[in-house]
PDB file of C-alpha atoms in Angstrom:
ATOM      1  CA  MET A   1     -38.056 166.152-184.353  1.00 54.00           C
ATOM      2  CA  SER A   2     -38.620 166.623-188.089  1.00 70.00           C
ATOM      3  CA  PHE A   3     -35.974 165.883-190.687  1.00 69.00           C
ATOM      4  CA  TRP A   4     -35.576 169.537-191.590  1.00 72.00           C
ATOM      5  CA  ARG A   5     -35.195 170.516-187.958  1.00 74.00           C
ATOM      6  CA  ARG A   6     -32.453 167.910-187.534  1.00 76.00           C
ATOM      7  CA  LEU A   7     -30.749 169.104-190.696  1.00 72.00           C
ATOM      8  CA  LEU A   8     -30.915 172.662-189.395  1.00 76.00           C
ATOM      9  CA  ASN A   9     -29.325 171.663-186.110  1.00 80.00           C
ATOM     10  CA  TYR A  10     -26.525 169.752-187.807  1.00 81.00           C
ATOM     11  CA  ALA A  11     -25.578 172.182-190.560  1.00 78.00           C
ATOM     12  CA  VAL A  12     -26.934 175.672-189.937  1.00 78.00           C
ATOM     13  CA  PRO A  13     -26.107 177.891-186.953  1.00 78.00           C
ATOM     14  CA  HIS A  14     -29.241 179.196-185.231  1.00 73.00           C
ATOM     15  CA  HIS A  15     -30.644 179.762-181.752  1.00 74.00           C
ATOM     16  CA  SER A  16     -31.746 176.132-181.274  1.00 76.00           C
ATOM     17  CA  ASN A  17     -28.151 174.877-181.463  1.00 74.00           C
ATOM     18  CA  ALA A  18     -26.631 177.974-179.823  1.00 74.00           C
ATOM     19  CA  TYR A  19     -25.192 178.930-183.218  1.00 71.00           C
ATOM     20  CA  ARG A  20     -22.925 175.877-183.077  1.00 79.00           C
ATOM     21  CA  PRO A  21     -23.823 173.353-185.810  1.00 85.00           C
ATOM     22  CA  HIS A  22     -23.505 169.770-184.630  1.00 84.00           C
ATOM     23  CA  LEU A  23     -21.246 168.868-187.563  1.00 85.00           C
ATOM     24  CA  LEU A  24     -18.559 171.148-186.148  1.00 87.00           C
ATOM     25  CA  ARG A  25     -18.676 169.643-182.689  1.00 89.00           C
ATOM     26  CA  ARG A  26     -15.961 167.345-181.393  1.00 90.00           C
ATOM     27  CA  GLY A  27     -17.717 164.028-181.975  1.00 91.00           C
ATOM     28  CA  TRP A  28     -18.454 164.687-185.623  1.00 92.00           C
ATOM     29  CA  LEU A  29     -15.034 166.224-186.308  1.00 92.00           C
ATOM     30  CA  VAL A  30     -13.357 163.159-184.804  1.00 94.00           C
ATOM     31  CA  PHE A  31     -15.561 160.992-187.031  1.00 95.00           C
ATOM     32  CA  PHE A  32     -14.640 162.996-190.160  1.00 93.00           C
ATOM     33  CA  LEU A  33     -10.940 162.922-189.276  1.00 94.00           C
ATOM     34  CA  ALA A  34     -11.062 159.163-188.670  1.00 95.00           C
ATOM     35  CA  MET A  35     -12.817 158.687-192.017  1.00 94.00           C
ATOM     36  CA  VAL A  36     -10.175 160.732-193.834  1.00 94.00           C
ATOM     37  CA  LEU A  37      -7.257 158.931-192.182  1.00 93.00           C
ATOM     38  CA  ALA A  38      -8.804 155.488-192.713  1.00 92.00           C
ATOM     39  CA  THR A  39      -9.450 156.287-196.379  1.00 90.00           C
ATOM     40  CA  GLU A  40      -5.865 157.410-196.894  1.00 90.00           C
ATOM     41  CA  GLY A  41      -4.640 154.269-195.160  1.00 89.00           C
ATOM     42  CA  PHE A  42      -6.825 152.096-197.389  1.00 84.00           C
ATOM     43  CA  LEU A  43      -5.588 153.877-200.514  1.00 81.00           C
ATOM     44  CA  VAL A  44      -1.928 153.546-199.547  1.00 81.00           C
ATOM     45  CA  ALA A  45      -2.391 149.867-198.637  1.00 79.00           C
ATOM     46  CA  SER A  46      -4.077 149.101-201.960  1.00 71.00           C
ATOM     47  CA  LEU A  47      -1.339 150.849-203.936  1.00 68.00           C
ATOM     48  CA  VAL A  48       1.407 149.077-202.001  1.00 70.00           C
ATOM     49  CA  ALA A  49      -0.346 145.738-202.505  1.00 64.00           C
ATOM     50  CA  ARG A  50      -0.632 146.302-206.239  1.00 56.00           C
ATOM     51  CA  GLN A  51       2.997 147.394-206.475  1.00 56.00           C
ATOM     52  CA  SER A  52       4.199 144.415-204.430  1.00 54.00           C
ATOM     53  CA  ASN A  53       2.444 142.150-206.909  1.00 49.00           C
ATOM     54  CA  GLY A  54       4.581 143.695-209.635  1.00 46.00           C
ATOM     55  CA  SER A  55       1.663 145.520-211.212  1.00 47.00           C
ATOM     56  CA  PHE A  56       1.246 149.073-209.970  1.00 44.00           C
ATOM     57  CA  LEU A  57      -0.964 149.849-212.962  1.00 43.00           C
ATOM     58  CA  ALA A  58      -3.185 146.780-212.631  1.00 49.00           C
ATOM     59  CA  ASN A  59      -6.218 148.898-211.809  1.00 67.00           C
ATOM     60  CA  VAL A  60      -6.852 149.443-215.519  1.00 79.00           C
ATOM     61  CA  ILE A  61      -9.689 146.962-215.955  1.00 86.00           C
ATOM     62  CA  ALA A  62     -11.278 145.910-219.235  1.00 90.00           C
ATOM     63  CA  SER A  63     -14.874 145.839-217.990  1.00 90.00           C
ATOM     64  CA  GLN A  64     -14.524 149.338-216.587  1.00 90.00           C
ATOM     65  CA  LEU A  65     -13.076 150.651-219.848  1.00 94.00           C
ATOM     66  CA  ILE A  66     -16.125 149.299-221.662  1.00 95.00           C
ATOM     67  CA  THR A  67     -18.502 150.784-219.085  1.00 93.00           C
ATOM     68  CA  TYR A  68     -16.881 154.222-219.186  1.00 93.00           C
ATOM     69  CA  THR A  69     -16.755 154.155-222.997  1.00 95.00           C
ATOM     70  CA  ASN A  70     -20.470 153.353-223.134  1.00 96.00           C
ATOM     71  CA  ASP A  71     -21.145 156.123-220.615  1.00 94.00           C
ATOM     72  CA  GLU A  72     -19.513 158.585-223.009  1.00 95.00           C
ATOM     73  CA  ARG A  73     -21.570 157.253-225.922  1.00 96.00           C
ATOM     74  CA  LEU A  74     -24.791 157.610-223.916  1.00 95.00           C
ATOM     75  CA  GLN A  75     -23.877 161.186-223.021  1.00 94.00           C
ATOM     76  CA  ASN A  76     -23.384 161.847-226.727  1.00 94.00           C
ATOM     77  CA  LYS A  77     -26.706 160.146-227.590  1.00 94.00           C
ATOM     78  CA  VAL A  78     -25.041 157.271-229.415  1.00 94.00           C
ATOM     79  CA  ALA A  79     -25.986 153.614-229.018  1.00 95.00           C
ATOM     80  CA  THR A  80     -23.828 151.621-226.615  1.00 95.00           C
ATOM     81  CA  LEU A  81     -21.370 148.957-227.729  1.00 96.00           C
ATOM     82  CA  THR A  82     -21.478 145.252-226.925  1.00 96.00           C
ATOM     83  CA  GLU A  83     -18.348 143.308-226.052  1.00 96.00           C
ATOM     84  CA  ASN A  84     -17.206 140.892-228.750  1.00 96.00           C
ATOM     85  CA  ALA A  85     -14.957 137.914-227.968  1.00 96.00           C
ATOM     86  CA  GLN A  86     -13.112 138.115-231.294  1.00 97.00           C
ATOM     87  CA  LEU A  87     -12.373 141.815-230.838  1.00 96.00           C
ATOM     88  CA  ASP A  88     -11.228 141.035-227.288  1.00 96.00           C
ATOM     89  CA  ALA A  89      -8.850 138.414-228.687  1.00 97.00           C
ATOM     90  CA  ALA A  90      -7.549 140.816-231.333  1.00 96.00           C
ATOM     91  CA  ALA A  91      -7.013 143.609-228.799  1.00 96.00           C
ATOM     92  CA  GLN A  92      -5.266 141.237-226.396  1.00 96.00           C
ATOM     93  CA  ALA A  93      -3.003 139.983-229.170  1.00 97.00           C
ATOM     94  CA  LYS A  94      -2.050 143.575-230.031  1.00 95.00           C
ATOM     95  CA  ALA A  95      -1.478 144.465-226.361  1.00 95.00           C
ATOM     96  CA  ASN A  96       0.671 141.359-225.874  1.00 96.00           C
ATOM     97  CA  ASP A  97       2.643 142.237-228.990  1.00 96.00           C
ATOM     98  CA  MET A  98       3.365 145.769-227.775  1.00 94.00           C
ATOM     99  CA  ALA A  99       4.313 144.519-224.304  1.00 94.00           C
ATOM    100  CA  ALA A 100       6.599 141.791-225.662  1.00 94.00           C
ATOM    101  CA  LYS A 101       8.344 144.060-228.176  1.00 94.00           C
ATOM    102  CA  SER A 102       8.308 147.257-226.052  1.00 92.00           C
ATOM    103  CA  TYR A 103       6.731 149.532-228.623  1.00 92.00           C
ATOM    104  CA  PHE A 104       3.738 151.867-228.606  1.00 91.00           C
ATOM    105  CA  SER A 105       2.349 152.386-232.089  1.00 90.00           C
ATOM    106  CA  HIS A 106      -0.486 151.410-234.372  1.00 91.00           C
ATOM    107  CA  THR A 107       2.077 149.681-236.584  1.00 90.00           C
ATOM    108  CA  SER A 108       4.227 146.926-235.072  1.00 92.00           C
ATOM    109  CA  PRO A 109       8.004 146.769-235.683  1.00 94.00           C
ATOM    110  CA  ASP A 110       7.405 143.996-238.206  1.00 94.00           C
ATOM    111  CA  GLY A 111       4.823 146.060-240.082  1.00 93.00           C
ATOM    112  CA  LYS A 112       1.565 144.574-238.773  1.00 93.00           C
ATOM    113  CA  GLN A 113      -1.394 146.964-238.908  1.00 92.00           C
ATOM    114  CA  PRO A 114      -4.386 146.983-236.504  1.00 91.00           C
ATOM    115  CA  TRP A 115      -6.495 145.348-239.188  1.00 91.00           C
ATOM    116  CA  ASP A 116      -4.079 142.413-239.296  1.00 93.00           C
ATOM    117  CA  PHE A 117      -4.772 141.639-235.624  1.00 95.00           C
ATOM    118  CA  ILE A 118      -8.516 142.045-236.118  1.00 94.00           C
ATOM    119  CA  SER A 119      -8.619 139.832-239.195  1.00 92.00           C
ATOM    120  CA  ALA A 120      -6.425 137.202-237.534  1.00 95.00           C
ATOM    121  CA  SER A 121      -9.021 136.853-234.763  1.00 95.00           C
ATOM    122  CA  GLY A 122     -11.623 135.872-237.352  1.00 95.00           C
ATOM    123  CA  TYR A 123     -13.608 139.095-237.034  1.00 95.00           C
ATOM    124  CA  ASN A 124     -15.027 140.064-240.442  1.00 92.00           C
ATOM    125  CA  TYR A 125     -15.516 143.815-240.211  1.00 90.00           C
ATOM    126  CA  GLN A 126     -17.313 146.485-242.158  1.00 90.00           C
ATOM    127  CA  TYR A 127     -15.927 149.267-239.946  1.00 91.00           C
ATOM    128  CA  ALA A 128     -13.066 149.085-237.461  1.00 92.00           C
ATOM    129  CA  GLY A 129     -11.001 151.415-235.312  1.00 92.00           C
ATOM    130  CA  GLU A 130      -8.260 151.363-232.681  1.00 92.00           C
ATOM    131  CA  ASN A 131      -7.376 153.431-229.610  1.00 93.00           C
ATOM    132  CA  LEU A 132      -4.154 152.886-227.640  1.00 92.00           C
ATOM    133  CA  ALA A 133      -2.906 153.983-224.231  1.00 91.00           C
ATOM    134  CA  VAL A 134       0.107 153.302-222.028  1.00 89.00           C
ATOM    135  CA  ARG A 135       1.225 154.185-218.489  1.00 83.00           C
ATOM    136  CA  PHE A 136      -2.128 154.868-216.885  1.00 82.00           C
ATOM    137  CA  VAL A 137      -3.127 154.218-213.266  1.00 71.00           C
ATOM    138  CA  ASP A 138      -6.898 154.120-213.533  1.00 77.00           C
ATOM    139  CA  SER A 139      -9.503 152.962-216.060  1.00 85.00           C
ATOM    140  CA  GLN A 140     -11.406 156.248-215.915  1.00 83.00           C
ATOM    141  CA  ASP A 141      -8.185 158.189-216.543  1.00 82.00           C
ATOM    142  CA  VAL A 142      -7.632 156.221-219.752  1.00 88.00           C
ATOM    143  CA  VAL A 143     -11.093 157.073-221.096  1.00 90.00           C
ATOM    144  CA  ASN A 144     -10.795 160.687-219.925  1.00 87.00           C
ATOM    145  CA  ALA A 145      -7.518 161.042-221.841  1.00 88.00           C
ATOM    146  CA  TRP A 146      -9.054 159.513-224.948  1.00 91.00           C
ATOM    147  CA  MET A 147     -12.045 161.855-224.705  1.00 90.00           C
ATOM    148  CA  ALA A 148      -9.709 164.842-224.362  1.00 87.00           C
ATOM    149  CA  SER A 149      -8.140 163.997-227.732  1.00 88.00           C
ATOM    150  CA  PRO A 150     -10.305 164.771-230.793  1.00 88.00           C
ATOM    151  CA  THR A 151      -9.158 161.706-232.747  1.00 88.00           C
ATOM    152  CA  HIS A 152      -9.694 159.291-229.863  1.00 91.00           C
ATOM    153  CA  ARG A 153     -13.018 160.884-229.016  1.00 91.00           C
ATOM    154  CA  ALA A 154     -14.133 160.477-232.611  1.00 91.00           C
ATOM    155  CA  ASN A 155     -13.578 156.736-232.306  1.00 92.00           C
ATOM    156  CA  ILE A 156     -15.404 156.448-228.992  1.00 94.00           C
ATOM    157  CA  VAL A 157     -18.534 158.303-230.121  1.00 94.00           C
ATOM    158  CA  LYS A 158     -18.598 157.168-233.765  1.00 93.00           C
ATOM    159  CA  PRO A 159     -22.198 156.028-234.397  1.00 94.00           C
ATOM    160  CA  VAL A 160     -21.369 153.298-236.929  1.00 93.00           C
ATOM    161  CA  TYR A 161     -19.553 151.126-234.407  1.00 94.00           C
ATOM    162  CA  ARG A 162     -21.529 148.280-232.853  1.00 94.00           C
ATOM    163  CA  GLN A 163     -18.990 146.237-230.882  1.00 96.00           C
ATOM    164  CA  ILE A 164     -15.900 146.670-228.722  1.00 96.00           C
ATOM    165  CA  GLY A 165     -12.926 144.629-227.531  1.00 96.00           C
ATOM    166  CA  ILE A 166     -10.268 145.435-224.913  1.00 96.00           C
ATOM    167  CA  GLY A 167      -6.746 144.107-224.430  1.00 95.00           C
ATOM    168  CA  ILE A 168      -4.450 144.879-221.467  1.00 94.00           C
ATOM    169  CA  ALA A 169      -0.883 143.653-221.011  1.00 93.00           C
ATOM    170  CA  GLU A 170       2.055 144.362-218.719  1.00 90.00           C
ATOM    171  CA  GLY A 171       5.458 144.991-220.218  1.00 91.00           C
ATOM    172  CA  ILE A 172       8.436 147.321-220.381  1.00 89.00           C
ATOM    173  CA  TYR A 173       8.178 150.652-222.151  1.00 87.00           C
ATOM    174  CA  LYS A 174      11.099 153.080-222.323  1.00 85.00           C
ATOM    175  CA  GLY A 175      12.901 151.259-219.558  1.00 84.00           C
ATOM    176  CA  SER A 176      10.109 150.971-216.992  1.00 82.00           C
ATOM    177  CA  THR A 177       7.155 148.729-216.237  1.00 84.00           C
ATOM    178  CA  ALA A 178       3.992 149.848-217.996  1.00 86.00           C
ATOM    179  CA  THR A 179       0.491 148.689-218.792  1.00 88.00           C
ATOM    180  CA  PHE A 180      -0.440 148.682-222.487  1.00 92.00           C
ATOM    181  CA  VAL A 181      -4.118 149.203-223.343  1.00 92.00           C
ATOM    182  CA  VAL A 182      -5.736 148.436-226.693  1.00 93.00           C
ATOM    183  CA  GLN A 183      -9.330 149.328-227.534  1.00 94.00           C
ATOM    184  CA  TYR A 184     -10.817 147.934-230.747  1.00 94.00           C
ATOM    185  CA  PHE A 185     -14.104 149.036-232.270  1.00 94.00           C
ATOM    186  CA  GLY A 186     -15.916 147.131-234.963  1.00 93.00           C
ATOM    187  CA  THR A 187     -19.048 146.682-237.023  1.00 93.00           C
ATOM    188  CA  PRO A 188     -19.536 143.214-238.501  1.00 92.00           C
ATOM    189  CA  ALA A 189     -19.612 142.934-242.275  1.00 87.00           C
ATOM    190  CA  GLY A 190     -23.134 142.919-243.649  1.00 80.00           C
ATOM    191  CA  SER A 191     -24.622 144.946-240.804  1.00 72.00           C
ATOM    192  CA  VAL A 192     -27.598 147.100-241.726  1.00 65.00           C
ATOM    193  CA  LEU A 193     -26.667 150.531-240.457  1.00 63.00           C
ATOM    194  CA  GLY A 194     -29.313 152.715-238.903  1.00 58.00           C
ATOM    195  CA  ALA A 195     -31.327 149.977-237.231  1.00 45.00           C
ATOM    196  CA  GLU A 196     -29.370 150.088-233.977  1.00 48.00           C
ATOM    197  CA  VAL A 197     -27.184 153.130-234.378  1.00 44.00           C
ATOM    198  CA  GLY A 198     -28.056 156.685-233.540  1.00 46.00           C
ATOM    199  CA  PRO A 199     -29.477 158.728-230.661  1.00 43.00           C
ATOM    200  CA  VAL A 200     -30.789 156.513-227.922  1.00 47.00           C
ATOM    201  CA  GLY A 201     -32.546 157.009-224.649  1.00 45.00           C
ATOM    202  CA  ASN A 202     -31.500 155.809-221.243  1.00 46.00           C
ATOM    203  CA  PRO A 203     -34.735 155.049-219.361  1.00 41.00           C
ATOM    204  CA  ASN A 204     -32.946 154.324-216.107  1.00 46.00           C
ATOM    205  CA  GLY A 205     -30.220 156.901-216.623  1.00 50.00           C
ATOM    206  CA  LEU A 206     -30.170 158.371-213.124  1.00 51.00           C
ATOM    207  CA  PHE A 207     -30.341 154.981-211.420  1.00 51.00           C
ATOM    208  CA  ASN A 208     -27.702 153.469-213.713  1.00 54.00           C
ATOM    209  CA  THR A 209     -25.397 156.423-213.174  1.00 52.00           C
ATOM    210  CA  PHE A 210     -25.793 156.098-209.411  1.00 53.00           C
ATOM    211  CA  THR A 211     -25.113 152.347-209.404  1.00 56.00           C
ATOM    212  CA  ARG A 212     -22.070 152.777-211.643  1.00 53.00           C
ATOM    213  CA  GLN A 213     -20.666 155.398-209.287  1.00 53.00           C
ATOM    214  CA  VAL A 214     -21.283 153.190-206.255  1.00 53.00           C
ATOM    215  CA  SER A 215     -19.619 150.278-208.034  1.00 54.00           C
ATOM    216  CA  ARG A 216     -16.646 152.431-208.895  1.00 54.00           C
ATOM    217  CA  LEU A 217     -16.227 153.516-205.272  1.00 53.00           C
ATOM    218  CA  PHE A 218     -15.545 149.898-204.359  1.00 52.00           C
ATOM    219  CA  SER A 219     -13.498 148.937-207.420  1.00 53.00           C
ATOM    220  CA  ASP A 220     -11.271 152.037-207.752  1.00 61.00           C
ATOM    221  CA  PRO A 221      -9.505 153.039-204.497  1.00 67.00           C
ATOM    222  CA  GLU A 222      -8.313 156.331-206.028  1.00 70.00           C
ATOM    223  CA  SER A 223     -11.861 157.279-206.944  1.00 70.00           C
ATOM    224  CA  SER A 224     -13.166 156.282-203.521  1.00 77.00           C
ATOM    225  CA  ALA A 225     -10.532 158.362-201.772  1.00 84.00           C
ATOM    226  CA  GLY A 226     -11.239 161.380-203.949  1.00 84.00           C
ATOM    227  CA  TRP A 227     -14.959 161.205-203.188  1.00 84.00           C
ATOM    228  CA  VAL A 228     -14.344 160.925-199.441  1.00 89.00           C
ATOM    229  CA  PHE A 229     -11.770 163.728-199.242  1.00 91.00           C
ATOM    230  CA  GLY A 230     -13.717 166.034-201.521  1.00 91.00           C
ATOM    231  CA  GLY A 231     -17.004 165.311-199.764  1.00 92.00           C
ATOM    232  CA  VAL A 232     -15.666 165.884-196.257  1.00 92.00           C
ATOM    233  CA  ALA A 233     -13.847 169.076-197.254  1.00 93.00           C
ATOM    234  CA  THR A 234     -16.847 170.484-199.141  1.00 93.00           C
ATOM    235  CA  LEU A 235     -19.290 169.726-196.325  1.00 91.00           C
ATOM    236  CA  LEU A 236     -17.090 171.233-193.622  1.00 91.00           C
ATOM    237  CA  ILE A 237     -16.232 174.318-195.663  1.00 92.00           C
ATOM    238  CA  LEU A 238     -19.939 174.902-196.297  1.00 91.00           C
ATOM    239  CA  VAL A 239     -20.845 174.563-192.606  1.00 89.00           C
ATOM    240  CA  ILE A 240     -17.874 176.713-191.558  1.00 89.00           C
ATOM    241  CA  GLY A 241     -18.961 179.411-193.985  1.00 87.00           C
ATOM    242  CA  LEU A 242     -22.509 179.359-192.669  1.00 84.00           C
ATOM    243  CA  THR A 243     -21.284 179.467-189.076  1.00 82.00           C
ATOM    244  CA  PHE A 244     -18.989 182.390-189.750  1.00 80.00           C
ATOM    245  CA  PHE A 245     -21.312 184.562-191.828  1.00 77.00           C
ATOM    246  CA  PHE A 246     -24.815 183.627-190.670  1.00 73.00           C
ATOM    247  CA  HIS A 247     -24.578 185.348-187.285  1.00 67.00           C
ATOM    248  CA  ILE A 248     -21.223 187.043-187.570  1.00 61.00           C
ATOM    249  CA  GLN A 249     -21.415 188.757-184.175  1.00 62.00           C
ATOM    250  CA  ILE A 250     -21.384 185.327-182.539  1.00 66.00           C
ATOM    251  CA  GLN A 251     -18.219 183.464-183.468  1.00 65.00           C
ATOM    252  CA  ALA A 252     -17.551 179.933-182.185  1.00 72.00           C
ATOM    253  CA  SER A 253     -13.833 180.279-182.834  1.00 80.00           C
ATOM    254  CA  ASN A 254     -12.887 176.886-181.393  1.00 82.00           C
ATOM    255  CA  LEU A 255     -15.378 175.100-183.669  1.00 83.00           C
ATOM    256  CA  LEU A 256     -14.348 177.106-186.704  1.00 86.00           C
ATOM    257  CA  LEU A 257     -10.653 176.397-186.135  1.00 90.00           C
ATOM    258  CA  SER A 258     -11.159 172.676-185.496  1.00 91.00           C
ATOM    259  CA  GLY A 259     -13.407 172.325-188.532  1.00 90.00           C
ATOM    260  CA  ALA A 260     -10.911 174.204-190.692  1.00 92.00           C
ATOM    261  CA  VAL A 261      -8.105 171.884-189.568  1.00 94.00           C
ATOM    262  CA  VAL A 262     -10.059 168.736-190.512  1.00 94.00           C
ATOM    263  CA  ALA A 263     -11.132 170.256-193.847  1.00 93.00           C
ATOM    264  CA  GLY A 264      -7.531 171.259-194.484  1.00 94.00           C
ATOM    265  CA  ILE A 265      -6.316 167.712-193.846  1.00 94.00           C
ATOM    266  CA  ALA A 266      -8.894 166.342-196.293  1.00 93.00           C
ATOM    267  CA  LEU A 267      -7.850 168.886-198.934  1.00 93.00           C
ATOM    268  CA  PHE A 268      -4.186 168.089-198.338  1.00 92.00           C
ATOM    269  CA  PHE A 269      -4.720 164.380-198.976  1.00 89.00           C
ATOM    270  CA  LEU A 270      -6.847 165.152-202.029  1.00 88.00           C
ATOM    271  CA  SER A 271      -4.088 167.339-203.485  1.00 88.00           C
ATOM    272  CA  PHE A 272      -1.242 165.071-202.384  1.00 84.00           C
ATOM    273  CA  ASN A 273      -2.779 161.941-203.863  1.00 79.00           C
ATOM    274  CA  GLY A 274      -3.583 163.727-207.108  1.00 71.00           C
ATOM    275  CA  ALA A 275       0.023 164.876-207.415  1.00 67.00           C
ATOM    276  CA  LEU A 276       1.394 161.459-206.411  1.00 63.00           C
ATOM    277  CA  LEU A 277      -0.691 159.469-208.885  1.00 58.00           C
ATOM    278  CA  SER A 278       0.122 161.833-211.747  1.00 52.00           C
ATOM    279  CA  ALA A 279       3.754 162.441-210.769  1.00 39.00           C
ATOM    280  CA  PRO A 280       6.416 162.182-213.509  1.00 33.00           C
ATOM    281  CA  ASN A 281       8.038 158.845-212.514  1.00 30.00           C
ATOM    282  CA  ASP A 282       6.519 156.348-214.979  1.00 30.00           C
ATOM    283  CA  GLN A 283       3.455 158.489-215.608  1.00 26.00           C
ATOM    284  CA  THR A 284       5.021 161.435-217.416  1.00 24.00           C
ATOM    285  CA  ALA A 285       3.662 160.444-220.775  1.00 23.00           C
ATOM    286  CA  SER A 286       0.284 159.245-219.557  1.00 24.00           C
ATOM    287  CA  VAL A 287      -1.923 161.835-221.196  1.00 26.00           C
ATOM    288  CA  VAL A 288       0.135 162.275-224.316  1.00 26.00           C
ATOM    289  CA  GLN A 289       1.005 158.603-224.744  1.00 29.00           C
ATOM    290  CA  VAL A 290      -2.245 157.704-226.412  1.00 34.00           C
ATOM    291  CA  GLY A 291      -2.949 157.074-230.044  1.00 38.00           C
ATOM    292  CA  SER A 292      -5.847 156.633-232.387  1.00 41.00           C
ATOM    293  CA  LEU A 293      -5.862 156.176-236.113  1.00 39.00           C
ATOM    294  CA  THR A 294      -7.074 159.319-237.837  1.00 32.00           C
ATOM    295  CA  THR A 295      -6.952 159.308-241.621  1.00 28.00           C
ATOM    296  CA  VAL A 296      -6.177 155.590-241.619  1.00 31.00           C
ATOM    297  CA  ILE A 297      -9.293 154.886-239.605  1.00 30.00           C
ATOM    298  CA  ASP A 298     -11.446 156.923-241.946  1.00 31.00           C
ATOM    299  CA  ASP A 299      -9.943 155.267-245.001  1.00 32.00           C
ATOM    300  CA  MET A 300     -10.117 151.733-243.629  1.00 36.00           C
ATOM    301  CA  ALA A 301     -13.530 152.172-242.061  1.00 37.00           C
ATOM    302  CA  THR A 302     -15.245 152.252-245.406  1.00 32.00           C
ATOM    303  CA  SER A 303     -13.607 149.098-246.698  1.00 34.00           C
ATOM    304  CA  THR A 304     -13.896 145.466-245.824  1.00 38.00           C
ATOM    305  CA  PRO A 305     -10.957 143.072-245.431  1.00 38.00           C
TER     306      PRO A 305
END
């Protein structure tokens, strides 16, 4: 049997499958339901494990922040950034400082500016910038929030930057445990601008995008769960729609109802998890509790220390 014939039998109602797509039959619906329940169980277990370790927000990972930031630069046709150990050290020092002193600001309580942390690491910059975030659950959510803010986005896609450093620290913010995230951008002093900065191509763009998504499925439980729930619900809704409308005078009501129940369960978990992970609790300020230097960045970016 050809591939297309098999696909027809599984997804599209027609005379060969008695107008009952295989994907709506008991075996497949049990498989989809088991997949949904197992995924939810895995997600809950991973969240409980992280919380029991005293770090519910520990899924904010430096390497992922760099990857997602570079993804945004590629989409905006800007050269990607390379990780720099000195910028990492500066960002970690700033994150540790915020966590230890329970503040969230570009300026520390004792008056230290971002450039003080960068210079103290030994990084001699021509251009530099800082993005901050606090109380986030997922690395992608941090970058998404930054990209949704014009000032943060300007930092992420600024062509003159060459290098990046990330710092992450656990501490107390406004009375509750929180993860502080610091993102530093820099261009070393004496760099010749234009040689490596500007629109770039991505020769393996599709493959790289696919591999990054696969990697994220394994590293981010929330992302994995969302893909599973959304995929199952979308597939079943599509097949249910075809079954109902394709030959409307023949209605396999038992299949339609069973398929709708499984799709509904997947959608419920998708909605429930989204609400749970963005619920007020310690996450109220997630999207708004971000900061990037605006005028200060522009002023300081043109000067050297």
